C-alpha positions as semicolon CSV with decimal commas, in nm:
position;residue;x (nm);y (nm);z (nm)
1;M;11,155;-2,144;0,971
2;T;11,057;-1,786;0,872
3;R;10,700;-1,637;0,962
4;Y;10,425;-1,714;0,704
5;G;10,237;-1,320;0,738
6;Q;9,935;-1,299;0,587
7;Q;9,798;-1,586;0,311
8;Y;9,651;-1,308;0,132
9;G;9,791;-0,977;0,101
10;P;10,075;-0,738;0,280
11;D;10,244;-0,878;0,682
12;F;10,074;-0,648;0,829
13;T;9,937;-0,742;1,264
14;F;9,623;-0,595;1,469
15;L;9,658;-0,289;1,483
16;G;10,016;-0,239;1,456
17;V;10,104;-0,466;1,740
18;D;10,371;-0,672;1,756
19;R;10,414;-0,962;1,506
20;C;10,487;-1,363;1,698
21;D;10,656;-1,623;1,542
22;L;10,496;-1,982;1,630
23;D;10,817;-2,112;1,520
24;D;10,967;-1,883;1,781
25;E;10,845;-1,909;2,138
26;S;11,078;-1,595;2,240
27;T;10,854;-1,370;2,081
28;Y;10,525;-1,476;2,219
29;A;10,722;-1,574;2,518
30;G;10,473;-1,441;2,804
31;A;10,202;-1,290;2,602
32;D;9,820;-1,237;2,760
33;V;9,700;-1,281;2,369
34;V;9,792;-1,439;2,041
35;I;9,567;-1,359;1,730
36;L;9,588;-1,573;1,442
37;G;9,481;-1,535;1,082
38;A;9,240;-1,812;0,972
39;P;9,206;-1,731;0,614
40;F;8,958;-2,024;0,515
41;D;8,600;-2,067;0,374
42;G;8,566;-2,374;0,224
43;G;8,362;-2,494;0,448
44;T;8,063;-2,231;0,335
45;S;7,742;-2,326;0,252
46;H;7,668;-1,933;0,038
47;R;7,853;-1,636;-0,028
48;P;8,173;-1,706;0,041
49;G;8,494;-1,447;0,119
50;T;8,573;-1,499;0,465
51;R;8,957;-1,589;0,337
52;F;8,969;-1,225;0,320
53;G;8,855;-1,162;0,677
54;P;9,196;-1,173;0,914
55;Q;9,292;-0,908;0,705
56;A;8,987;-0,693;0,708
57;I;8,950;-0,711;1,041
58;R;9,280;-0,698;1,087
59;M;9,301;-0,312;0,895
60;T;8,954;-0,157;0,971
61;D;8,982;0,107;1,167
62;Y;8,983;0,560;1,064
63;L;9,252;0,569;1,400
64;P;9,644;0,528;1,340
65;H;9,803;0,124;1,329
66;D;9,974;0,255;1,637
67;G;9,952;-0,084;1,873
68;S;9,754;0,141;2,138
69;R;9,377;0,171;2,177
70;P;9,246;0,316;2,479
71;S;8,981;0,262;2,586
72;L;8,662;0,524;2,665
73;A;8,445;0,327;2,838
74;L;8,632;0,087;3,006
75;R;8,971;0,324;3,064
76;T;9,143;0,056;2,963
77;D;9,384;0,025;2,682
78;G;9,368;-0,361;2,588
79;L;9,637;-0,370;2,334
80;V;9,899;-0,180;2,565
81;D;9,758;-0,331;2,928
82;L;9,828;-0,660;2,786
83;R;10,092;-0,827;2,598
84;V;9,944;-0,891;2,255
85;V;10,081;-1,048;2,002
86;D;9,997;-1,114;1,623
87;A;10,154;-1,473;1,474
88;G;9,965;-1,388;1,123
89;D;9,772;-1,633;0,962
90;V;9,736;-2,025;0,967
91;E;9,784;-2,117;0,615
92;M;9,470;-2,303;0,513
93;Y;9,389;-2,414;0,148
94;S;9,055;-2,358;0,136
95;G;9,009;-2,674;-0,120
96;D;9,066;-2,886;0,151
97;I;8,871;-2,905;0,502
98;E;9,049;-3,183;0,637
99;R;9,396;-3,116;0,661
100;S;9,328;-2,672;0,699
101;L;9,162;-2,769;1,012
102;P;9,419;-2,997;1,191
103;K;9,671;-2,707;1,144
104;L;9,442;-2,466;1,283
105;E;9,402;-2,660;1,568
106;A;9,777;-2,704;1,643
107;A;9,799;-2,357;1,643
108;V;9,559;-2,244;1,871
109;E;9,686;-2,572;2,133
110;Q;10,044;-2,410;2,083
111;V;9,919;-2,081;2,191
112;T;9,725;-2,217;2,464
113;R;9,966;-2,427;2,645
114;A;10,192;-2,141;2,661
115;G;9,952;-1,933;2,846
116;A;9,843;-1,621;2,618
117;I;9,469;-1,703;2,524
118;P;9,420;-1,752;2,106
119;V;9,162;-1,462;1,985
120;V;9,106;-1,621;1,617
121;L;8,990;-1,442;1,269
122;G;8,801;-1,611;1,070
123;G;8,741;-1,738;0,816
124;D;8,381;-1,919;0,844
125;H;8,233;-2,091;1,138
126;S;8,386;-2,418;1,043
127;I;8,673;-2,279;1,253
128;A;8,542;-2,277;1,549
129;F;8,572;-2,700;1,595
130;P;9,002;-2,690;1,544
131;D;8,982;-2,317;1,752
132;A;8,735;-2,418;2,041
133;K;8,855;-2,770;2,064
134;G;9,228;-2,624;2,048
135;V;9,143;-2,470;2,376
136;A;8,986;-2,788;2,539
137;N;9,307;-3,029;2,488
138;V;9,531;-2,837;2,683
139;L;9,271;-2,734;2,965
140;G;9,070;-3,085;2,953
141;H;8,792;-3,208;2,734
142;G;8,419;-3,095;2,904
143;R;8,615;-2,858;3,127
144;V;8,529;-2,559;2,871
145;S;8,195;-2,416;2,798
146;M;8,071;-2,210;2,510
147;I;7,915;-1,889;2,447
148;H;7,850;-1,919;2,118
149;F;7,677;-1,586;1,869
150;D;7,493;-1,699;1,590
151;A;7,152;-1,672;1,353
152;H;7,228;-2,010;1,346
153;A;7,327;-2,291;1,546
154;D;7,592;-2,461;1,342
155;T;7,477;-2,818;1,462
156;G;7,373;-2,973;1,111
157;D;7,543;-3,291;1,108
158;I;7,595;-3,382;0,724
159;E;7,543;-3,085;0,449
160;F;7,657;-3,152;0,111
161;G;7,754;-3,501;0,225
162;S;8,025;-3,429;0,408
163;L;8,074;-3,399;0,804
164;W;8,235;-3,107;0,799
165;G;8,135;-2,720;0,666
166;H;8,027;-2,381;0,844
167;G;7,699;-2,532;0,935
168;Q;7,815;-2,835;1,133
169;P;8,082;-2,739;1,385
170;M;7,973;-2,744;1,727
171;R;7,757;-3,080;1,610
172;R;8,156;-3,188;1,556
173;L;8,252;-3,029;1,873
174;I;7,998;-3,218;2,066
175;E;8,034;-3,541;1,923
176;S;8,409;-3,524;1,979
177;G;8,403;-3,474;2,376
178;A;8,549;-3,168;2,386
179;L;8,279;-2,947;2,513
180;R;7,977;-3,059;2,652
181;G;7,650;-2,995;2,461
182;D;7,490;-2,878;2,863
183;R;7,731;-2,595;2,920
184;F;7,700;-2,527;2,491
185;L;7,485;-2,177;2,493
186;Q;7,384;-2,005;2,129
187;V;7,243;-1,626;2,127
188;G;7,099;-1,480;1,928
189;L;6,886;-1,762;1,655
190;R;6,646;-1,623;1,407
191;G;6,477;-1,758;1,063
192;Y;6,429;-2,067;0,926
193;W;6,703;-2,344;0,971
194;P;6,760;-2,579;1,133
195;P;6,520;-2,840;1,052
196;P;6,252;-3,035;1,339
197;E;6,537;-3,302;1,381
198;T;6,828;-3,065;1,411
199;L;6,640;-2,911;1,641
200;D;6,559;-3,285;1,799
201;W;6,899;-3,362;1,834
202;M;7,025;-2,998;2,040
203;A;6,772;-3,105;2,303
204;G;6,878;-3,414;2,345
205;Q;7,243;-3,285;2,447
206;Q;7,095;-3,017;2,665
207;M;7,226;-2,716;2,485
208;R;7,044;-2,332;2,544
209;S;6,996;-2,185;2,258
210;F;6,786;-1,823;2,292
211;E;6,655;-1,776;2,001
212;M;6,613;-1,375;1,897
213;T;6,169;-1,358;1,985
214;E;6,265;-1,483;2,344
215;I;6,536;-1,265;2,392
216;V;6,338;-1,008;2,272
217;H;6,066;-1,038;2,538
218;R;6,296;-1,147;2,842
219;G;6,548;-0,856;2,717
220;L;6,929;-0,989;2,661
221;D;7,108;-0,879;2,951
222;E;6,815;-1,126;3,219
223;V;6,944;-1,373;2,918
224;L;7,294;-1,286;2,916
225;T;7,260;-1,404;3,340
226;E;7,122;-1,711;3,264
227;A;7,347;-1,775;3,009
228;F;7,675;-1,666;3,220
229;T;7,520;-1,919;3,543
230;I;7,499;-2,280;3,314
231;A;7,859;-2,170;3,134
232;T;8,064;-2,073;3,448
233;D;7,952;-2,414;3,588
234;E;8,198;-2,728;3,641
235;C;8,391;-2,522;3,395
236;E;8,807;-2,408;3,368
237;G;8,658;-2,097;3,182
238;V;8,506;-1,996;2,868
239;F;8,529;-1,968;2,492
240;L;8,357;-1,675;2,322
241;S;8,247;-1,752;1,929
242;V;8,084;-1,490;1,748
243;D;7,979;-1,554;1,463
244;I;7,899;-1,149;1,281
245;D;7,563;-1,295;1,153
246;V;7,421;-1,232;1,458
247;C;7,328;-0,874;1,373
248;D;7,085;-0,779;1,156
249;P;7,209;-0,697;0,774
250;G;7,143;-0,327;0,812
251;H;7,459;-0,402;1,075
252;A;7,672;-0,693;0,971
253;P;7,635;-0,657;0,566
254;G;7,911;-0,834;0,448
255;T;7,838;-1,212;0,544
256;G;7,769;-1,537;0,396
257;T;7,429;-1,667;0,490
258;P;7,240;-1,275;0,614
259;E;6,950;-1,352;0,871
260;P;6,745;-1,018;0,926
261;G;6,605;-0,917;1,242
262;G;6,905;-0,996;1,420
263;L;7,066;-0,752;1,695
264;S;7,222;-0,450;1,609
265;A;7,607;-0,330;1,680
266;R;7,566;-0,123;2,024
267;Q;7,376;-0,507;2,160
268;L;7,649;-0,719;2,041
269;L;7,932;-0,458;2,110
270;D;7,786;-0,463;2,503
271;A;7,780;-0,849;2,540
272;V;8,086;-0,897;2,459
273;R;8,241;-0,600;2,694
274;R;7,985;-0,787;2,916
275;I;8,108;-1,145;2,931
276;C;8,489;-1,041;2,854
277;L;8,423;-0,803;3,235
278;E;8,254;-1,113;3,378
279;L;8,381;-1,459;3,315
280;P;8,655;-1,668;3,252
281;V;8,746;-1,633;2,876
282;V;8,977;-1,837;2,743
283;G;8,915;-1,756;2,351
284;V;8,757;-1,590;2,052
285;D;8,748;-1,626;1,756
286;V;8,529;-1,386;1,534
287;V;8,450;-1,509;1,194
288;E;8,179;-1,476;0,904
289;V;8,269;-1,156;0,747
290;S;8,319;-1,147;0,404
291;P;8,530;-0,842;0,252
292;P;8,384;-0,926;-0,108
293;Y;7,967;-0,878;0,007
294;D;8,024;-0,544;0,259
295;H;7,961;-0,227;0,198
296;A;8,171;0,072;0,281
297;D;8,381;-0,125;0,571
298;I;8,038;-0,169;0,853
299;T;8,102;-0,525;0,872
300;A;8,471;-0,560;0,907
301;A;8,471;-0,219;1,147
302;L;8,233;-0,412;1,352
303;A;8,453;-0,693;1,401
304;N;8,755;-0,494;1,474
305;R;8,541;-0,354;1,743
306;V;8,391;-0,690;1,860
307;V;8,820;-0,801;1,916
308;L;8,897;-0,440;2,064
309;E;8,628;-0,507;2,335
310;A;8,709;-0,849;2,430
311;L;9,067;-0,764;2,476
312;S;8,974;-0,426;2,691
313;A;8,734;-0,572;2,881
314;I;9,023;-0,869;2,962
315;A;9,266;-0,550;3,050
316;R;8,934;-0,383;3,240
317;K;8,905;-0,754;3,484
318;R;9,282;-0,808;3,558
319;R;9,306;-0,460;3,666
320;D;9,009;-0,459;3,900
321;E;9,153;-0,843;4,003
322;R;9,509;-0,724;4,065
323;D;9,392;-0,389;4,239
324;G;9,078;-0,480;4,440
325;T;8,882;-0,212;4,203
326;R;8,472;-0,264;4,063
327;W;8,443;-0,101;3,748
328;D;8,105;0,087;3,736
329;P;7,968;0,150;3,399
330;A;7,690;0,430;3,551
331;Q;8,014;0,663;3,596
332;P;8,065;0,965;3,370
333;L;8,303;0,950;3,132
334;L;8,452;1,271;3,227
335;S;8,498;1,173;3,631
336;G;8,855;1,147;3,822
337;R;8,984;1,416;3,600
338;N;9,059;1,834;3,723
339;G;8,782;2,046;3,660
340;A;8,530;1,738;3,618
341;I;8,144;1,776;3,741
342;P;8,025;1,582;3,922
343;Q;7,750;1,343;3,857
344;G;7,409;1,513;3,880
345;H;7,508;1,860;3,944
346;I;7,443;2,152;3,707
347;P;7,729;2,385;3,668
348;H;7,710;2,768;3,614
349;Q;7,947;3,014;3,423
350;H;7,954;3,290;3,676
351;T;7,977;3,642;3,473
352;H;8,053;3,943;3,563
353;Q;8,044;4,355;3,453
354;T;8,282;4,584;3,424
355;H;8,256;4,908;3,656
356;D;8,284;5,038;3,269
357;Q;8,059;4,783;3,115
358;T;7,789;4,932;3,347
359;D;7,871;5,317;3,312
360;H;7,842;5,262;2,913
361;S;7,507;5,126;2,936
362;H;7,358;5,417;3,154
363;D;7,570;5,695;2,910
364;H;7,331;5,502;2,642
365;S;7,030;5,504;2,808
366;H;7,073;5,853;2,871
367;D;7,090;5,947;2,551
368;A;6,862;5,764;2,424
369;A;6,647;5,936;2,643
370;E;6,708;6,309;2,557
371;E;6,689;6,203;2,149
372;Q;6,283;6,098;2,269
373;G;6,277;6,469;2,435
């Protein structure tokens, strides 16, 4: 079977990394990361367009698509230090959610069985069900925790007469037994949904959901530290699911259900970096980027950087584990390079007047005095 490529538009890869074909195991054998596109918006309840998300996330970058991105902060190149390949899109017809989601689950499971981390570019958030379940099918049901960034809990039951949609994947994951409710962490919730009966269900599952008011009061770092403790207890790995609407619409306008008052782009990138540095991440998805509603590619650029932060941090984590080192976020950018200024040192540029310059200055003063006389 010929490689499918992108469902919409030409067949290019994420920032120029090598292609692979899931029907040819040799093309991704030994890969650390396999990127998959999930061009699906059949679960959308409001503004559509996320079927074009994978294409936008792959391409939105002002730098050359050369398969290399050295990170200033982490001193790694996530696209070079890791073997990252792009399998293109999984064919997902948005008019048939019950056929499309199992196809994605099979693809994610195949990647996971090959020993690679699946990074899935959505698509609406209904794809989180096959993404996380595909990983859990390999690592064990109940053995994978979830850290879920979102404005919305996505724990609805029946919406628009359907069990499936972008407001319900987290409930379906817990009900299926693939993920445990008491190892399910949600960050960034806010606004006016879900209703009280859904919150009661979430509490009954022992989910831990951090609403923005708590995050602002306690600080995001403290919240993440608590989440990490829960996520790593009795679980083999962590699945990271990022709904771009966790960010304030001023930072991510191109999404289907924008909710004011969210995280900043900086907070999200820092959080993703920290998660992938400190935790055993076994899968990632980035969802709900809707290019038709974006402005100047703001949202697509942020989603692209979420993927890069995750890959850069995974590369840094593996290097530190291999070399017995520990990344220091406080180190100056240029430290360790020839001529770099030590931290806390104030440089001084030493200037030396030449003999001729001193004489000329004296001559000018003498001439001025004679003129005044």
